[in-house]
Tab-separated table of C-alpha atoms in Angstrom:
chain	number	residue	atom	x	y	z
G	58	UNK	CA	0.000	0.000	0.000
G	59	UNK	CA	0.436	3.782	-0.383
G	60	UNK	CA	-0.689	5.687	2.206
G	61	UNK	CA	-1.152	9.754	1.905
G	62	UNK	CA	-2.668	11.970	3.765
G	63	UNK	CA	-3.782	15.140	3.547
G	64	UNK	CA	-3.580	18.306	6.103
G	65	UNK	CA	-4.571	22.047	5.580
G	66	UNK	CA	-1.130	23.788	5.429
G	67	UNK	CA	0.288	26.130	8.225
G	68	UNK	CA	-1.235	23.311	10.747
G	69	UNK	CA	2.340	21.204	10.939
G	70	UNK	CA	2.758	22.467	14.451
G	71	UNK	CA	-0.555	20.738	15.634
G	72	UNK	CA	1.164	17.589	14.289
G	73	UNK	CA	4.695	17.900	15.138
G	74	UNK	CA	4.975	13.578	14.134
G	75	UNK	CA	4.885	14.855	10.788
G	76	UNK	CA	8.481	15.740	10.584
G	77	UNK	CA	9.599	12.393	9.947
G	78	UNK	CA	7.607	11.478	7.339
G	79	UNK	CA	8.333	12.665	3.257
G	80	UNK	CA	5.905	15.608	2.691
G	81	UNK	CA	5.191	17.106	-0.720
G	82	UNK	CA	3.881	20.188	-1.833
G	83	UNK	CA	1.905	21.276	-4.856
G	84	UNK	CA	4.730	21.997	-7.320
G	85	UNK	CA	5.669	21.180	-10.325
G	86	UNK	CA	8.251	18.577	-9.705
G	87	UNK	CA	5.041	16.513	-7.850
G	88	UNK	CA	4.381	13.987	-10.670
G	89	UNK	CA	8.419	13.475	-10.753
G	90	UNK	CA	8.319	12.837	-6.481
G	91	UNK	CA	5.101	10.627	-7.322
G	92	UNK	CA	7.090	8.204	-9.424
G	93	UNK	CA	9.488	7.897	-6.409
G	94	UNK	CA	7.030	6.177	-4.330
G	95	UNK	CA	7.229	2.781	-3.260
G	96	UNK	CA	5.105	0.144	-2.054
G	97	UNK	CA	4.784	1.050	1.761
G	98	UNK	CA	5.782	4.723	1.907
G	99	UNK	CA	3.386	7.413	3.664
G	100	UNK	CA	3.780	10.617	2.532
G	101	UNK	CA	1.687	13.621	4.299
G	102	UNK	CA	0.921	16.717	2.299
G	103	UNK	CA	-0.031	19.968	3.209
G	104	UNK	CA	-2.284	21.872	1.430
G	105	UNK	CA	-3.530	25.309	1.023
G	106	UNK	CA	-6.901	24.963	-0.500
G	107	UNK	CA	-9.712	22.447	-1.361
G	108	UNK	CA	-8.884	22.754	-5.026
G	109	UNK	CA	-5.079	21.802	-4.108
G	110	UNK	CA	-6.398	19.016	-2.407
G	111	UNK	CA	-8.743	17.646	-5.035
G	112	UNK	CA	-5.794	18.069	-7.985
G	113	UNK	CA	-2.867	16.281	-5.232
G	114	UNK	CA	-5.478	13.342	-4.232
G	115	UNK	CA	-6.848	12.850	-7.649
G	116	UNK	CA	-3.103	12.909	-9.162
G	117	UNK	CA	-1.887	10.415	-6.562
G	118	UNK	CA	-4.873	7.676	-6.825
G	119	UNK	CA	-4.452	8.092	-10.805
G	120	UNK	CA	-0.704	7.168	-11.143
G	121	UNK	CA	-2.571	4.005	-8.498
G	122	UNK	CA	-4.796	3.704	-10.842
G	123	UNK	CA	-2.616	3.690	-13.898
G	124	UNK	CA	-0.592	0.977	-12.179
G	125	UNK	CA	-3.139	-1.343	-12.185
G	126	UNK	CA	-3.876	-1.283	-8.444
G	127	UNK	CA	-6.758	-0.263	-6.235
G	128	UNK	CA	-7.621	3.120	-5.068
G	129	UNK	CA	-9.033	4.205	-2.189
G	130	UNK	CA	-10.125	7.691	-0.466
G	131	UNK	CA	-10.955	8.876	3.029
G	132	UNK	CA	-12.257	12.316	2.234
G	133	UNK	CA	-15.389	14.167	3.205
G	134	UNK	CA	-18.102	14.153	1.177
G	135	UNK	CA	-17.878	17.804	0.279
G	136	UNK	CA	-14.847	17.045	-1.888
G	137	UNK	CA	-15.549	13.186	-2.781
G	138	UNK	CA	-17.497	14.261	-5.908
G	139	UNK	CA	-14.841	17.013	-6.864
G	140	UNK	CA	-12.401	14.126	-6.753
G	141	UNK	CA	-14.233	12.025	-8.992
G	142	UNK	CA	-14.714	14.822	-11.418
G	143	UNK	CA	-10.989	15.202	-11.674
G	144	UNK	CA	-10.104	11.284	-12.238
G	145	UNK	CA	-12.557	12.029	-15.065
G	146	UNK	CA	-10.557	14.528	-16.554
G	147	UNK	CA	-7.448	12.759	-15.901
G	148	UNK	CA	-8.857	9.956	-18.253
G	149	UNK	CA	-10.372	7.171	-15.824
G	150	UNK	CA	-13.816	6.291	-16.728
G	151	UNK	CA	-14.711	6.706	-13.065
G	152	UNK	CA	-18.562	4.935	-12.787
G	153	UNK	CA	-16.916	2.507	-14.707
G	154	UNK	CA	-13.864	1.951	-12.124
G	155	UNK	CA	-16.014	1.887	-9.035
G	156	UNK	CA	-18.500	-0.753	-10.467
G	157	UNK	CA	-15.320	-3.151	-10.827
G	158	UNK	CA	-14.290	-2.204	-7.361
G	159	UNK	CA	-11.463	-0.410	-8.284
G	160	UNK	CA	-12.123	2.552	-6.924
G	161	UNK	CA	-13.421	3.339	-3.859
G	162	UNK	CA	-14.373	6.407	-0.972
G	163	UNK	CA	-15.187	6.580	1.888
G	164	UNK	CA	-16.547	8.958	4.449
G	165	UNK	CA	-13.907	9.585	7.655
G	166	UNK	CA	-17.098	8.530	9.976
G	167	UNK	CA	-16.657	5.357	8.180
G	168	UNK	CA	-13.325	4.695	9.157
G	169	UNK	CA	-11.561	7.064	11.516
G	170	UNK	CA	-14.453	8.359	13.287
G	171	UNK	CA	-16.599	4.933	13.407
G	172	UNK	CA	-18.892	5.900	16.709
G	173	UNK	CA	-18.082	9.626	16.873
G	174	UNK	CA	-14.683	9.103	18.086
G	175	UNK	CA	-11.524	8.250	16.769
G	176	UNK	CA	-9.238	5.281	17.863
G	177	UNK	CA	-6.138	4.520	16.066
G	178	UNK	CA	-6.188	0.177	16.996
G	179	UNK	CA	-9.750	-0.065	14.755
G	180	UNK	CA	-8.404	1.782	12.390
G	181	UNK	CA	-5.289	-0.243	11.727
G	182	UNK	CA	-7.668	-2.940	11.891
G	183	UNK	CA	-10.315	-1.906	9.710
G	184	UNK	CA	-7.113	-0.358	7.396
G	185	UNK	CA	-5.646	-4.003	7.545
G	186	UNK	CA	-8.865	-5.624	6.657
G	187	UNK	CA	-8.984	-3.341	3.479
G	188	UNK	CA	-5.593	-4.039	2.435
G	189	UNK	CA	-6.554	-8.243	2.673
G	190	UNK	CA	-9.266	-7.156	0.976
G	191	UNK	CA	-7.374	-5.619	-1.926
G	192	UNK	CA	-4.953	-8.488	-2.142
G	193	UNK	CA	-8.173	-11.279	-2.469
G	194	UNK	CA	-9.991	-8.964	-5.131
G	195	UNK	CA	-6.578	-9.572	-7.060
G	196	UNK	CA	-5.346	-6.021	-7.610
G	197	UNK	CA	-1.880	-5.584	-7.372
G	198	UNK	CA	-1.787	-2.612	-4.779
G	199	UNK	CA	-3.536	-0.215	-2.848
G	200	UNK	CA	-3.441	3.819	-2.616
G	201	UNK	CA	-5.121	4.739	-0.131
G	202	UNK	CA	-5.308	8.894	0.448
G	203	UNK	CA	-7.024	9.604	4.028
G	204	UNK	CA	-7.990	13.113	4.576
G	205	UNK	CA	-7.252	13.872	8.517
G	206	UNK	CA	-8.958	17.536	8.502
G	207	UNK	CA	-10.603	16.237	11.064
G	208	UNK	CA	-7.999	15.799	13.630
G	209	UNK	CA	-8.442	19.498	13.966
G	210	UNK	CA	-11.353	19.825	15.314
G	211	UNK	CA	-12.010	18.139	19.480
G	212	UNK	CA	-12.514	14.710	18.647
G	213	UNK	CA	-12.372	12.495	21.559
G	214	UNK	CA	-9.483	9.828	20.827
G	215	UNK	CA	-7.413	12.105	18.675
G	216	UNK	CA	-4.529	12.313	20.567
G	217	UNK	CA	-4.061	8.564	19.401
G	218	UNK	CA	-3.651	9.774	15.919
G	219	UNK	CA	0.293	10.098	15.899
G	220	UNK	CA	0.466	6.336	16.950
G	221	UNK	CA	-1.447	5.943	14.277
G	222	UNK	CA	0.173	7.734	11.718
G	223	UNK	CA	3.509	5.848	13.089
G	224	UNK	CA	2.454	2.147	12.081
């Protein structure tokens, strides 16, 4: 798997964890840092605006997608549709991808915030259960983009996020 999430920029000091991990920006050497990537890397980008999000996210999940594996998104549903819209224009035949499975999103109450609260040992489970899940379908890897916005606002369990970001 690929993991990559996404934070609003200028918040780095509410996750100080961060500073060990690769981050990336929106330039124009992105697609070149993209191609870097390995199988297993997590690489946390900060981002100024919604739009910056969408084009990062739907970039990352289409060099997945061009690769033959599965992609997968964590996002709100504000931007969800915004994301699709953009694999469109990036040449993925999106209705088409997400009937065979291969593409996927999800809701952060779905998967970080299952019961209103946030605890990092589901979420490795549930995130481990996906990646099995992956595997059996037959696709040959997952990108998986998780939006964690919402570690900024009081959500009880958050402060289990950076052990959860470490695994």
């Amino acid at each position: 798997k690929i993991a990559f999430s996404s934070l609003p920029d200028g918040t780095r000091n509410h996750f100080p964890w961060t500073n060990n991990m690769a981050t990336i920006r929106q330039t124009p050497s992105l697609h070149l840092g993209m191609r870097d990537l390995v199988f297993g890397d997590h690489v946390v980008a900060f981002v100024e605006s919604a739009d910056e999000q969408v084009n990062l996210v739907a970039r990352f999940l289409s060099a997945g997608i061009n690769k033959g594996g599965k992609a997968v998104f964590i996002i709100g549903q504000e931007l969800s549709p915004a994301i699709g819209n953009k694999l469109k224009l990036l040449g993925h035949p999106v209705d088409v991808l997400r009937t065979r499975g291969q593409i996927r999103a999800f809701d952060p109450g779905e998967t970080y915030l299952t019961g209103g609260f946030f605890s990092a040992e589901r979420t490795i489970r549930k995130l481990a259960a996906l990646i099995k899940q992956t595997a059996d379908e037959g696709w040959s890897h997952l990108c998986l983009v998780g939006d964690a916005s919402w570690a900024l606002r009081p959500i009880p369990g958050v402060e289990e996020l950076a052990s959860y970001e470490a695994e």
